[in-house]
Amino acid sequence: MSGRALLMWDDAVTGYDFGPSHPMNPVRLALTRGLVRALEVDRAVDVVSANPAGDSTLRLVHRQDYLDAVRAASAHPMAADPAYGLGTPDDPAFPGMHEVSALIAGLSVAGAEAVWRGEAPRAVNFAGGLHHAMPGAAAGFCVYNDASLAIARLLELGAERVAYLDVDVHHGDGVQAAFWDDPRVLTVSLHEHPRTLFPGTGWPEETGGPGASAGSAVNVALPAGTGDAGWLRAFHAVVPELLADFRPQVLVTQHGADTHFEDPLAHLAVSLDAQRAVQMACRGLADEHVEGGRWVALGGGGYAIVDVVPRSWTHLVAIVGGADVAPETVVPTEWRDEVYARTRMPAPRRMTDGRWPVTWRSWEAGYDPGDRLDQAVLATRRAVFPLRGLLA
């Protein structure tokens, strides 16, 4: 196995562009790549591209009629069919939509293939993590579900246990749906409560299909306003025990940066320091509980496109590459100049929010049944842990 991780990147991914008024501005991808370069994080990884996913790969998750609809909308955006979630306010059609969406999917699939085959220990595609796309419809800014496609490809290659961990502020509904009846895949999502945020799913009672799949879906629905201590407490109260029990052969993680307190589309209050802590925890959990430490990390949501997303995902690339960026690191002047040139917005000056080290109270130390965060964790543990033979 190569000792170097892979950064899956192609400049063409910045063509995933729903238009100037859409919150998913592709400049966040370009700025992340620029910050990775400015901090020389890319010296710790091999930067590689890949071919767009072809139909045979896309059909591992998506229906052929949906692929045809995306191609048609890509060629003639004004004729996009809303029955497929295309041409809607969330997912406006744009020229070349099929091609760039297939490229993002191809990058995630190729990263997963390389990790499975032992060509690299880890891979990261921060342009990926488009976890809302369904087999027959676009949803939530997502056209092709690259996370599900990477997992499906791993299964096709012979993987028998794949764990998917989603810490985006929104529920990872598309990935959960894709593997609802497949006990080979454990999906775990920590997200803002569905009462207060799209897509309205991800209740703790959603635990997977019947029979062997019972307990294969895990959902932690966090109260709006949850901050660093609660977010990390919930993560560590649920995730490590599940991974230790499941013993995955590959860990796929989704790191939407929209849990941050500055994100304009959601209501959690998490800092960059806590996001970095979870990224580091994922690496540690992969090393401890995953065969060969195989880890594929993806991006996701995140709409504070200057202040949050580039820094969060640069930390992710660094952590995947084993070249962690210290929290107190000063942001390079050249990158701040790039930010202003591209956006006319001022750039942050340091690599986190100054809250390192972040702390939380361990679940093993006891819980408060009157605390909203602890109630959320308890609801999840009681719903799913007994199904897996674990103590709630």
Short mmCIF file of N, CA, C and O in Angstrom, two decimals, residues 83 116 124 160-161 178 249 313 325 387:
data_model
loop_
_atom_site.label_atom_id
_atom_site.label_comp_id
_atom_site.label_asym_id
_atom_site.label_seq_id
_atom_site.Cartn_x
_atom_site.Cartn_y
_atom_site.Cartn_z
N ALA A 83 -40.30 16.78 -12.39
CA ALA A 83 -40.65 15.48 -11.81
C ALA A 83 -39.41 14.72 -11.38
O ALA A 83 -39.49 13.82 -10.52
N TRP A 116 -9.65 0.74 -1.57
CA TRP A 116 -9.98 -0.68 -1.45
C TRP A 116 -8.87 -1.57 -1.99
O TRP A 116 -8.55 -2.61 -1.40
N VAL A 124 -9.54 11.72 -0.24
CA VAL A 124 -10.48 12.80 0.09
C VAL A 124 -10.93 13.47 -1.20
O VAL A 124 -10.12 13.73 -2.09
N GLU A 160 -17.67 -6.32 2.30
CA GLU A 160 -18.81 -6.93 3.01
C GLU A 160 -19.33 -6.05 4.13
O GLU A 160 -20.45 -6.25 4.60
N ARG A 161 -18.53 -5.07 4.55
CA ARG A 161 -18.95 -4.16 5.62
C ARG A 161 -18.37 -2.77 5.33
O ARG A 161 -17.15 -2.57 5.38
N ALA A 178 -30.48 4.66 -0.07
CA ALA A 178 -29.83 3.74 -1.00
C ALA A 178 -29.51 2.40 -0.36
O ALA A 178 -29.52 1.35 -1.03
N GLN A 249 -14.78 -2.62 6.82
CA GLN A 249 -13.60 -2.77 5.98
C GLN A 249 -13.19 -1.45 5.34
O GLN A 249 -12.04 -1.29 4.93
N TRP A 313 -12.29 22.43 5.11
CA TRP A 313 -11.89 21.35 4.22
C TRP A 313 -10.39 21.30 3.99
O TRP A 313 -9.85 20.25 3.65
N VAL A 325 -2.71 20.73 10.12
CA VAL A 325 -2.43 22.16 10.21
C VAL A 325 -2.80 22.62 11.62
O VAL A 325 -3.94 22.42 12.07
N LEU A 387 -30.91 -3.28 18.74
CA LEU A 387 -31.01 -4.01 17.49
C LEU A 387 -29.66 -4.57 17.05
O LEU A 387 -29.60 -5.56 16.30
#
